Short mmCIF file of N, CA and C and ligand atoms in Angstrom, two decimals:
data_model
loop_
_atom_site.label_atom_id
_atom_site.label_comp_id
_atom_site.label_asym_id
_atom_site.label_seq_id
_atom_site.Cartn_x
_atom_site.Cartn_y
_atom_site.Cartn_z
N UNK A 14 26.99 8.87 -6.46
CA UNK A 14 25.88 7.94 -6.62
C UNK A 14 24.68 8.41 -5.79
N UNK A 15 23.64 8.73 -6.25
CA UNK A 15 22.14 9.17 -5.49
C UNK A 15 21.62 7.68 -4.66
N UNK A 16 21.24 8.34 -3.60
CA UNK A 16 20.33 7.46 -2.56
C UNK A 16 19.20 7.44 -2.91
N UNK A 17 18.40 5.79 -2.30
CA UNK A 17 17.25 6.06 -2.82
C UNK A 17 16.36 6.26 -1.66
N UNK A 18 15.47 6.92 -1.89
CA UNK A 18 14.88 7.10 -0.06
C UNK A 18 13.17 6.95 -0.38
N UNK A 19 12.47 6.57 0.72
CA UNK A 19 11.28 6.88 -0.57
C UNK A 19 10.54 7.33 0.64
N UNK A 20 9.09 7.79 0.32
CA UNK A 20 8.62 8.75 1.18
C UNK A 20 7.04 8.08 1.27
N UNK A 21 6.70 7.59 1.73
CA UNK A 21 5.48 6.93 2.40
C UNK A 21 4.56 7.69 3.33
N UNK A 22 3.19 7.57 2.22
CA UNK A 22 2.37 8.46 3.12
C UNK A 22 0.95 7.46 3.04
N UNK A 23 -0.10 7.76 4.39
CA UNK A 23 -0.77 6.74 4.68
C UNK A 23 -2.09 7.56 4.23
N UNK A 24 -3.61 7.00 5.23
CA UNK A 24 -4.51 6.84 4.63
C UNK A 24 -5.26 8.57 4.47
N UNK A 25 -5.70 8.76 3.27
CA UNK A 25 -6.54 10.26 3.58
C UNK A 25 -5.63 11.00 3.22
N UNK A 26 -4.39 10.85 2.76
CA UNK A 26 -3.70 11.94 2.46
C UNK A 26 -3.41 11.89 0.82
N UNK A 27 -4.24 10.91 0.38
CA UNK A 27 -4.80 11.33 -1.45
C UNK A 27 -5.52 12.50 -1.33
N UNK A 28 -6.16 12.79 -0.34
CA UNK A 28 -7.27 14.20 -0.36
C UNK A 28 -6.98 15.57 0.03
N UNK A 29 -5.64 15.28 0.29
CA UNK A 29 -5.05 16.78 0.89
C UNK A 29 -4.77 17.70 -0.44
N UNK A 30 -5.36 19.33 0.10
CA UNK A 30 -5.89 19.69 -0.70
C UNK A 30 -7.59 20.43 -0.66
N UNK A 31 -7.90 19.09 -0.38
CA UNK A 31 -9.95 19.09 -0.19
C UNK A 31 -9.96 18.82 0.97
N UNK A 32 -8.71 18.05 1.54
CA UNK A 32 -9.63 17.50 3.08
C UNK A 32 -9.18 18.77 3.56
N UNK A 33 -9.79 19.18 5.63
CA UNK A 33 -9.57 20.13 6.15
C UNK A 33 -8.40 21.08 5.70
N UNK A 34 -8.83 21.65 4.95
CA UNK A 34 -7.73 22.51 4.55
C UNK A 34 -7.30 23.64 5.64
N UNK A 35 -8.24 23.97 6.85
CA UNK A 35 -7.95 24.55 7.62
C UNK A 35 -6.62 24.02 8.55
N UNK A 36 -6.74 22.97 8.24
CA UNK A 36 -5.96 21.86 8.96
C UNK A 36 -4.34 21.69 8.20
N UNK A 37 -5.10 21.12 7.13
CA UNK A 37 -3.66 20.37 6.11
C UNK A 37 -3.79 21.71 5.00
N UNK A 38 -4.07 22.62 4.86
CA UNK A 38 -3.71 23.25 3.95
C UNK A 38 -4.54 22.87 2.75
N UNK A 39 -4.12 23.83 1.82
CA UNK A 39 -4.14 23.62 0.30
C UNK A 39 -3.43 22.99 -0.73
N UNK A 40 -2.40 22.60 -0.66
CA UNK A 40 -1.31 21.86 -0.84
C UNK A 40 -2.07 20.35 -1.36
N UNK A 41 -1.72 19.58 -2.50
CA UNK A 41 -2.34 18.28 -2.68
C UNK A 41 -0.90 17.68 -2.61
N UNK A 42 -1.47 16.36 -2.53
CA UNK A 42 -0.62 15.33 -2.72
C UNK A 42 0.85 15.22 -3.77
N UNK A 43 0.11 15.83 -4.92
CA UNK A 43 0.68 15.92 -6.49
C UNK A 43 2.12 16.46 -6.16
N UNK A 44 1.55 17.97 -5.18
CA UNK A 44 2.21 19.39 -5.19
C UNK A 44 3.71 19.01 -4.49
N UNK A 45 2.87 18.17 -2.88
CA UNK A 45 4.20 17.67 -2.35
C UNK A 45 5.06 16.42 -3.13
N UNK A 46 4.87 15.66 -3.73
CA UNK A 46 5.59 14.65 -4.73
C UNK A 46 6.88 15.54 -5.43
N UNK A 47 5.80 16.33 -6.13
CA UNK A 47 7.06 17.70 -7.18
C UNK A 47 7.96 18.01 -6.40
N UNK A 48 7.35 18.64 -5.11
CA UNK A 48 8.76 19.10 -4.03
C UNK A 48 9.84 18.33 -3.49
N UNK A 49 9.06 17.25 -3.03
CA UNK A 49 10.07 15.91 -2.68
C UNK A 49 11.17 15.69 -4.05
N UNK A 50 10.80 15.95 -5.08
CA UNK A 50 11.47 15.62 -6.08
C UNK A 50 12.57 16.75 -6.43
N UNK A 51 11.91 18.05 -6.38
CA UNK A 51 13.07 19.09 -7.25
C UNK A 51 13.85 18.74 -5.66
N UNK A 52 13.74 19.15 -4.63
CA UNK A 52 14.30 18.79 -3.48
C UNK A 52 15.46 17.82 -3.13
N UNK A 53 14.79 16.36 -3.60
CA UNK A 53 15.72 15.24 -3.70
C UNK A 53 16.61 15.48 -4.36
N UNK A 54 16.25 16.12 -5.71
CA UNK A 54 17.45 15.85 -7.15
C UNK A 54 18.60 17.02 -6.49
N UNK A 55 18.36 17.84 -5.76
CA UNK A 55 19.18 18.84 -5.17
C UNK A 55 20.11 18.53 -3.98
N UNK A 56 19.50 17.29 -3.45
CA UNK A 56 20.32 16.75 -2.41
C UNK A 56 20.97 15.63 -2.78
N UNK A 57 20.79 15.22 -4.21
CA UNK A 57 21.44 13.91 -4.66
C UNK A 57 20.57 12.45 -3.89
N UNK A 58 19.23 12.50 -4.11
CA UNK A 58 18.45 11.37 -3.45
C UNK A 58 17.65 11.56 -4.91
N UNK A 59 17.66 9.76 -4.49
CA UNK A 59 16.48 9.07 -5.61
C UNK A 59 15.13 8.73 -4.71
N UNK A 60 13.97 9.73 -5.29
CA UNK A 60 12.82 9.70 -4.63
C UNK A 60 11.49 8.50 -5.30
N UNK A 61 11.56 7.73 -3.99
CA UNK A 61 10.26 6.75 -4.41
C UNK A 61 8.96 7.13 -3.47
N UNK A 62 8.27 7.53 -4.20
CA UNK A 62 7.15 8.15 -3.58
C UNK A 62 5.81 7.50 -4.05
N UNK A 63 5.06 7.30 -2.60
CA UNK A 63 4.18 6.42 -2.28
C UNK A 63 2.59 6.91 -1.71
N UNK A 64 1.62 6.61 -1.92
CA UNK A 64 0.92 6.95 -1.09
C UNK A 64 -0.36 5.47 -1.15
N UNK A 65 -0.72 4.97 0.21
CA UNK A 65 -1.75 4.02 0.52
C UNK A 65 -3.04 4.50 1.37
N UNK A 66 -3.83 3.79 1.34
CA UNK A 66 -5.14 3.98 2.21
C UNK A 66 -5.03 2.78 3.07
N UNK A 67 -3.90 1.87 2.18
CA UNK A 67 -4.15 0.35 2.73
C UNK A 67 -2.59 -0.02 3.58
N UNK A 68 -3.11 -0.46 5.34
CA UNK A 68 -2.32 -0.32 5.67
C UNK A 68 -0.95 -1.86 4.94
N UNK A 69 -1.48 -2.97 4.82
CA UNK A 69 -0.97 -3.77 3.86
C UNK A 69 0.40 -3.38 2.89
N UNK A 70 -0.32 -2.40 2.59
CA UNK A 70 0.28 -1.79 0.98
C UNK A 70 1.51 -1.09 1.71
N UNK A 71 1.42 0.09 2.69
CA UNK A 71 2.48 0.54 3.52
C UNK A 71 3.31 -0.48 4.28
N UNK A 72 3.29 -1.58 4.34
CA UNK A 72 4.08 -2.61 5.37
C UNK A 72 5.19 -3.05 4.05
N UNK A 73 3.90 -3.23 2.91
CA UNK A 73 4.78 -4.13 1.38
C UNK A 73 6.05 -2.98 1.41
N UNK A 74 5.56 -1.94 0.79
CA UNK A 74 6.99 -0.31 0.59
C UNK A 74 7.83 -0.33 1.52
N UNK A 75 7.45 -0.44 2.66
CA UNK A 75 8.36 -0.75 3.83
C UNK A 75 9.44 -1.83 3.75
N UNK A 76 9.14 -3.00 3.37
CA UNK A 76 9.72 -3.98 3.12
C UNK A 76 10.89 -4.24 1.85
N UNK A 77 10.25 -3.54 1.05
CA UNK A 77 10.62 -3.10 -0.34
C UNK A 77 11.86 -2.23 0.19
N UNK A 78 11.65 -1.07 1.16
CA UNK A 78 12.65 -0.14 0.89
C UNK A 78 13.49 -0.50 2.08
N UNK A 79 13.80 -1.81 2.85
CA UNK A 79 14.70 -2.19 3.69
C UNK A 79 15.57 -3.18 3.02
N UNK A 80 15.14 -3.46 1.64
CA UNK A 80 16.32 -4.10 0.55
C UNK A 80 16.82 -3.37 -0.04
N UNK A 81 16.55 -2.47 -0.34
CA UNK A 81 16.63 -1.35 -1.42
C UNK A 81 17.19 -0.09 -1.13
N UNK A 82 16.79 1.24 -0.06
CA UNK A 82 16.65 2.28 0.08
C UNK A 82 18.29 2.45 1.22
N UNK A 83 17.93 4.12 1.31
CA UNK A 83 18.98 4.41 2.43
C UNK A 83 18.37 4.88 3.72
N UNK A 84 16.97 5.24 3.36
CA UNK A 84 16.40 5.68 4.69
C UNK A 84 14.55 6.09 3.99
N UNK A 85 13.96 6.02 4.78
CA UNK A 85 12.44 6.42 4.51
C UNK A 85 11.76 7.70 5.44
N UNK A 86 11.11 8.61 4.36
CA UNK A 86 9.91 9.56 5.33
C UNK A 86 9.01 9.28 5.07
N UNK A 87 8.06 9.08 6.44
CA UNK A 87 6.92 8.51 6.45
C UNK A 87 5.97 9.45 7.15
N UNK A 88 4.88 9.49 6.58
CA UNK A 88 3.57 10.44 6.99
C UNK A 88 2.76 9.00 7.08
N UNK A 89 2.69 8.34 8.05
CA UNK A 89 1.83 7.87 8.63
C UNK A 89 0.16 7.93 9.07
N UNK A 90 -0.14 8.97 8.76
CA UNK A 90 -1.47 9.52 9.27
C UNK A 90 -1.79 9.03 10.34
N UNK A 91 -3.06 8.28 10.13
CA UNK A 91 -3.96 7.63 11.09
C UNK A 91 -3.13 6.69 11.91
N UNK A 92 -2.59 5.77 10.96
CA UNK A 92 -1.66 4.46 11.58
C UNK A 92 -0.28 4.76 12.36
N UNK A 93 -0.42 6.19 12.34
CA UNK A 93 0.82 6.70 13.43
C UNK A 93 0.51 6.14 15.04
N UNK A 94 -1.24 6.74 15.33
CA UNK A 94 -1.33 6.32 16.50
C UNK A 94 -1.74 4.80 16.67
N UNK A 95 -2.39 3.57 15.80
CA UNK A 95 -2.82 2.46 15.57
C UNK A 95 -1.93 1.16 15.44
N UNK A 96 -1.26 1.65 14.84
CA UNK A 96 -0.41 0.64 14.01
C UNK A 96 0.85 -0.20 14.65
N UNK A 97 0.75 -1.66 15.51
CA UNK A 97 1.35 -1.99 16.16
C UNK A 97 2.44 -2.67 14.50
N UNK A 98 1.66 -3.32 13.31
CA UNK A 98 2.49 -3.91 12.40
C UNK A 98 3.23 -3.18 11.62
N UNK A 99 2.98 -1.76 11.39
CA UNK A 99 3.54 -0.97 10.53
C UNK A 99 5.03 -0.71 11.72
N UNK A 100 4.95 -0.28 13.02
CA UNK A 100 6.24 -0.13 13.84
C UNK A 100 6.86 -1.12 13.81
N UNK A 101 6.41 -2.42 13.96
CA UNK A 101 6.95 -3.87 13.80
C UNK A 101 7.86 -3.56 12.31
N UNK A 102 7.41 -3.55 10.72
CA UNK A 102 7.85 -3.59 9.94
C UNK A 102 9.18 -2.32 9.62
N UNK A 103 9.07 -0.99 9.91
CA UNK A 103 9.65 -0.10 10.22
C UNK A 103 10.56 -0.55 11.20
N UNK A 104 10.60 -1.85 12.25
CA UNK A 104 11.79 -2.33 12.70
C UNK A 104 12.69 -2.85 12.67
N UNK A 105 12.20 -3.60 11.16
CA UNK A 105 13.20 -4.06 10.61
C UNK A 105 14.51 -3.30 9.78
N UNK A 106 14.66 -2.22 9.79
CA UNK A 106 14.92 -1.54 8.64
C UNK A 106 15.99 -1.21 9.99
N UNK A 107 16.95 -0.95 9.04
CA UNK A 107 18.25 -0.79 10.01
C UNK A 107 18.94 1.22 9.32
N UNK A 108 18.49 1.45 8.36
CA UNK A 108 18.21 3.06 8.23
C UNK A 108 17.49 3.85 8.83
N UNK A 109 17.90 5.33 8.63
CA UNK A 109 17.58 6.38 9.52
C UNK A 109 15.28 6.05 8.81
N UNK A 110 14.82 6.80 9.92
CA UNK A 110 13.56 6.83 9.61
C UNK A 110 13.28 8.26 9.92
N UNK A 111 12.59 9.25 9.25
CA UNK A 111 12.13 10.41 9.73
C UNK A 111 10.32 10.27 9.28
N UNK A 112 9.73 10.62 10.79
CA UNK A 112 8.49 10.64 10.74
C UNK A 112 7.36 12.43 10.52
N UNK A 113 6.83 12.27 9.49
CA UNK A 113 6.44 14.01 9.42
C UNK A 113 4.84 13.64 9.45
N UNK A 114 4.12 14.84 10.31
CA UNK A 114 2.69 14.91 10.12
C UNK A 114 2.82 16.81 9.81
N UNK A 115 1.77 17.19 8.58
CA UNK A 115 1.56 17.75 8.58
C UNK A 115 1.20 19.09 9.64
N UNK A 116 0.48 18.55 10.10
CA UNK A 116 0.10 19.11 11.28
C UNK A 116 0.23 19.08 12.45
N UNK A 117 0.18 19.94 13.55
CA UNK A 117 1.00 19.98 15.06
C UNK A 117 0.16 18.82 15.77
N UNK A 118 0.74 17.43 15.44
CA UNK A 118 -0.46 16.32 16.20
C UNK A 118 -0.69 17.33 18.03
N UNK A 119 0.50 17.63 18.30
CA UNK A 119 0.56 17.78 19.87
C UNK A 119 -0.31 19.32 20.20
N UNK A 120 -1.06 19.43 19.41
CA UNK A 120 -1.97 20.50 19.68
C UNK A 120 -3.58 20.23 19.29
N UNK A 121 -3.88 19.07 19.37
CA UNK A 121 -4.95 18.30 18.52
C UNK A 121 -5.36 16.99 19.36
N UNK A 122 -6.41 16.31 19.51
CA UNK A 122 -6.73 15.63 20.16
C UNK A 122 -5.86 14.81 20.69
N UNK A 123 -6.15 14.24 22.12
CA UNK A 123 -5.23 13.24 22.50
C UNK A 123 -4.59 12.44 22.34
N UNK A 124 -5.77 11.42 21.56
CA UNK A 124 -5.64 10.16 21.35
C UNK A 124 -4.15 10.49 19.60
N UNK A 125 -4.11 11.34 19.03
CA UNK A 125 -2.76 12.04 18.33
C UNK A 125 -1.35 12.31 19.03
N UNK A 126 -1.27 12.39 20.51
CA UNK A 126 -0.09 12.48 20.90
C UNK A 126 0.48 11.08 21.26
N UNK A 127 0.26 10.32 21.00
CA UNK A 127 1.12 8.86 20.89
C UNK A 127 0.95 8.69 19.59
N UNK A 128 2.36 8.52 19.45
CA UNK A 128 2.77 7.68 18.09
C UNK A 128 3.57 6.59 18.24
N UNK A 129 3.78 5.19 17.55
CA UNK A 129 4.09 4.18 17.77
C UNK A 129 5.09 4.66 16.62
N UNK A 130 5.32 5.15 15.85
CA UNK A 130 5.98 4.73 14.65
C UNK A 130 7.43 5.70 15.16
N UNK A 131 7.37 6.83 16.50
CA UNK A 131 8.47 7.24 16.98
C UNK A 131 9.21 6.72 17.77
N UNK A 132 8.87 5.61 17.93
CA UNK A 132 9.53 4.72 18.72
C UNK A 132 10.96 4.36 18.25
N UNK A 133 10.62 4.07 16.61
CA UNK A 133 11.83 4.12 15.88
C UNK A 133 12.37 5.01 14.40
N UNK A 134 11.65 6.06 15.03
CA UNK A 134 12.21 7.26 14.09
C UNK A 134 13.41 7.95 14.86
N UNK A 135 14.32 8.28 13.86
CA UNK A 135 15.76 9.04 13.93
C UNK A 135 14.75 10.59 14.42
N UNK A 136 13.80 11.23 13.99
CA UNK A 136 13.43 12.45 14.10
C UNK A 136 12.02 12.65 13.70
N UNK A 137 11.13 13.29 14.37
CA UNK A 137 10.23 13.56 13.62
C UNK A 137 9.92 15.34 13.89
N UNK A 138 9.02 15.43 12.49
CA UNK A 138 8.67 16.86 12.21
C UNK A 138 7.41 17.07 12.30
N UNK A 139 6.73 17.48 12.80
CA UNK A 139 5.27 18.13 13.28
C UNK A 139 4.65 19.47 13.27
N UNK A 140 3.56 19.66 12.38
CA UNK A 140 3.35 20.93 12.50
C UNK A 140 3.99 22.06 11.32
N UNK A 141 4.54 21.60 10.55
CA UNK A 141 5.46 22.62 9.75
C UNK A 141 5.07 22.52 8.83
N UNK A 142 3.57 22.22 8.58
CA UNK A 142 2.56 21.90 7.47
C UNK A 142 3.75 21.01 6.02
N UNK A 143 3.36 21.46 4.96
CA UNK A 143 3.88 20.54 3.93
C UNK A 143 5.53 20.56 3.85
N UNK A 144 5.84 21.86 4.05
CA UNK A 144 7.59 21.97 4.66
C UNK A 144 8.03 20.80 4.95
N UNK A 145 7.20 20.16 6.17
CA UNK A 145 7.85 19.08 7.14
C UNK A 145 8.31 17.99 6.05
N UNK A 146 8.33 17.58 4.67
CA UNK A 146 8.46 16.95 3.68
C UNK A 146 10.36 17.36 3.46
N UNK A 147 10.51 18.32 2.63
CA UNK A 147 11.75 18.90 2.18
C UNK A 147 12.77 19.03 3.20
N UNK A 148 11.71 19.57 4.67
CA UNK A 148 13.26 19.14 5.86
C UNK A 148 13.51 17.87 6.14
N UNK A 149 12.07 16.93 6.21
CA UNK A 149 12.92 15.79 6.88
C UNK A 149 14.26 15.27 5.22
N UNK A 150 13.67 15.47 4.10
CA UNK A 150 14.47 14.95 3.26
C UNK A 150 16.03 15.31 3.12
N UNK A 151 16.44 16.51 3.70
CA UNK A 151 17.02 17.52 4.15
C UNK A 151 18.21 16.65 5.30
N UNK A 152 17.43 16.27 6.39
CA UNK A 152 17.72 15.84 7.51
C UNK A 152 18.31 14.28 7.19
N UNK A 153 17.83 13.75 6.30
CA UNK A 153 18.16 12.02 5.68
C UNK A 153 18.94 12.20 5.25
N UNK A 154 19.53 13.16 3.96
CA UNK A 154 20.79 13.54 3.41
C UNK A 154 21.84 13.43 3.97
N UNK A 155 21.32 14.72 5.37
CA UNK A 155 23.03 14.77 5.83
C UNK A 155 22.92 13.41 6.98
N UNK A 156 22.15 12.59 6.99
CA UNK A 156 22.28 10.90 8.44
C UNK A 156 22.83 10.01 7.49
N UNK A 157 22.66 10.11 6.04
CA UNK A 157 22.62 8.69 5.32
C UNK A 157 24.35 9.24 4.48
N UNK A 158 24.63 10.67 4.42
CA UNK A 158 25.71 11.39 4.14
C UNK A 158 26.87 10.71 5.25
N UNK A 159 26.87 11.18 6.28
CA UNK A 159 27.35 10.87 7.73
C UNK A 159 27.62 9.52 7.95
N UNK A 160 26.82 8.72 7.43
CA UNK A 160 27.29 7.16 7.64
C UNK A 160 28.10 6.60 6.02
N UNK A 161 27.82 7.29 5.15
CA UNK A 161 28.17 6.60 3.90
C UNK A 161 30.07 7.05 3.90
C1 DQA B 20 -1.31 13.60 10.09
C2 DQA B 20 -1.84 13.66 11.53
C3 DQA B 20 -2.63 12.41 11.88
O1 DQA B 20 -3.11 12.49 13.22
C4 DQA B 20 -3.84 12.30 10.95
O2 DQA B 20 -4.54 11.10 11.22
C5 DQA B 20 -3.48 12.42 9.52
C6 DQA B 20 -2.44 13.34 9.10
C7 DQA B 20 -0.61 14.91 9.67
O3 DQA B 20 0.06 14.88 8.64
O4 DQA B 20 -0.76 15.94 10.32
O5 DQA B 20 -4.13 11.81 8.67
O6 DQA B 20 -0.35 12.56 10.01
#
């Protein structure tokens, strides 16, 4: 039976791709979805894949996938360092959480090395540009494997 896991990504990352590509690469949104997917179907996970600007909309999926899911990856963006309700909602969820930013937050402005949302992540991946997608999905397999 496939898990369903779904993969939540926050604001500005519809533009990856165009935005700093020096930064986030060339890689769009679209590109990582496909990967999450041939990826998932290879690990036996059912991929629900998400993306908001609105932090609202990320709390709803959240909520959604603590009835539903076996575990969530979340690219948080902005609301990694902001977001006291999104960690609140992410607390409810009694599955593994893996948190991925594209990019090495811990080599990048300050106010990027706190994240609230690791407070209750099983793991997070940083820096391993769009990769950080397929491992954490990788990494949920064998936590949500391990408990099932
Ligand atoms: C990001 C890092 C965040 O600091 C930033 O606000 C983003 C993307 C990343 O994937 O590297 O929007 O989460």
């Amino acid at each position: 039976m496939s898990r369903l896991v779904f993969v939540l990504n926050g604001p500005n990352l519809n533009l990856l791709g165009k935005r700093q590509p020096h930064i986030y690469g060339y890689e769009t949104l679209a590109d990582i979805e496909a990967e999450c997917r041939r990826v998932g179907a290879e690990l036996g996970l059912d991929i629900r894949f998400h993306q908001s600007n609105a932090e609202h909309q990320i709390i709803d999926w959240i909520h959604e996938a603590r009835e539903t899911a076996a575990g969530i990856v979340i690219n948080p963006a902005a609301y990694t360092h902001t977001s006291v309700a999104i960690l609140d909602a992410l607390s409810t969820c009694e599955f593994p959480i893996i948190e991925v930013h594209i990019s090495n937050v811990h080599k990048r402005e300050s106010f990027r090395h706190h994240s609230y949302v690791s407070l209750v992540a099983s793991g997070v991946i940083a820096g391993f540009g769009t990769q950080g997608y397929p491992l954490a999905l990788q990494r949920l397999a064998k936590l949500t494997a391990d408990k099932a």
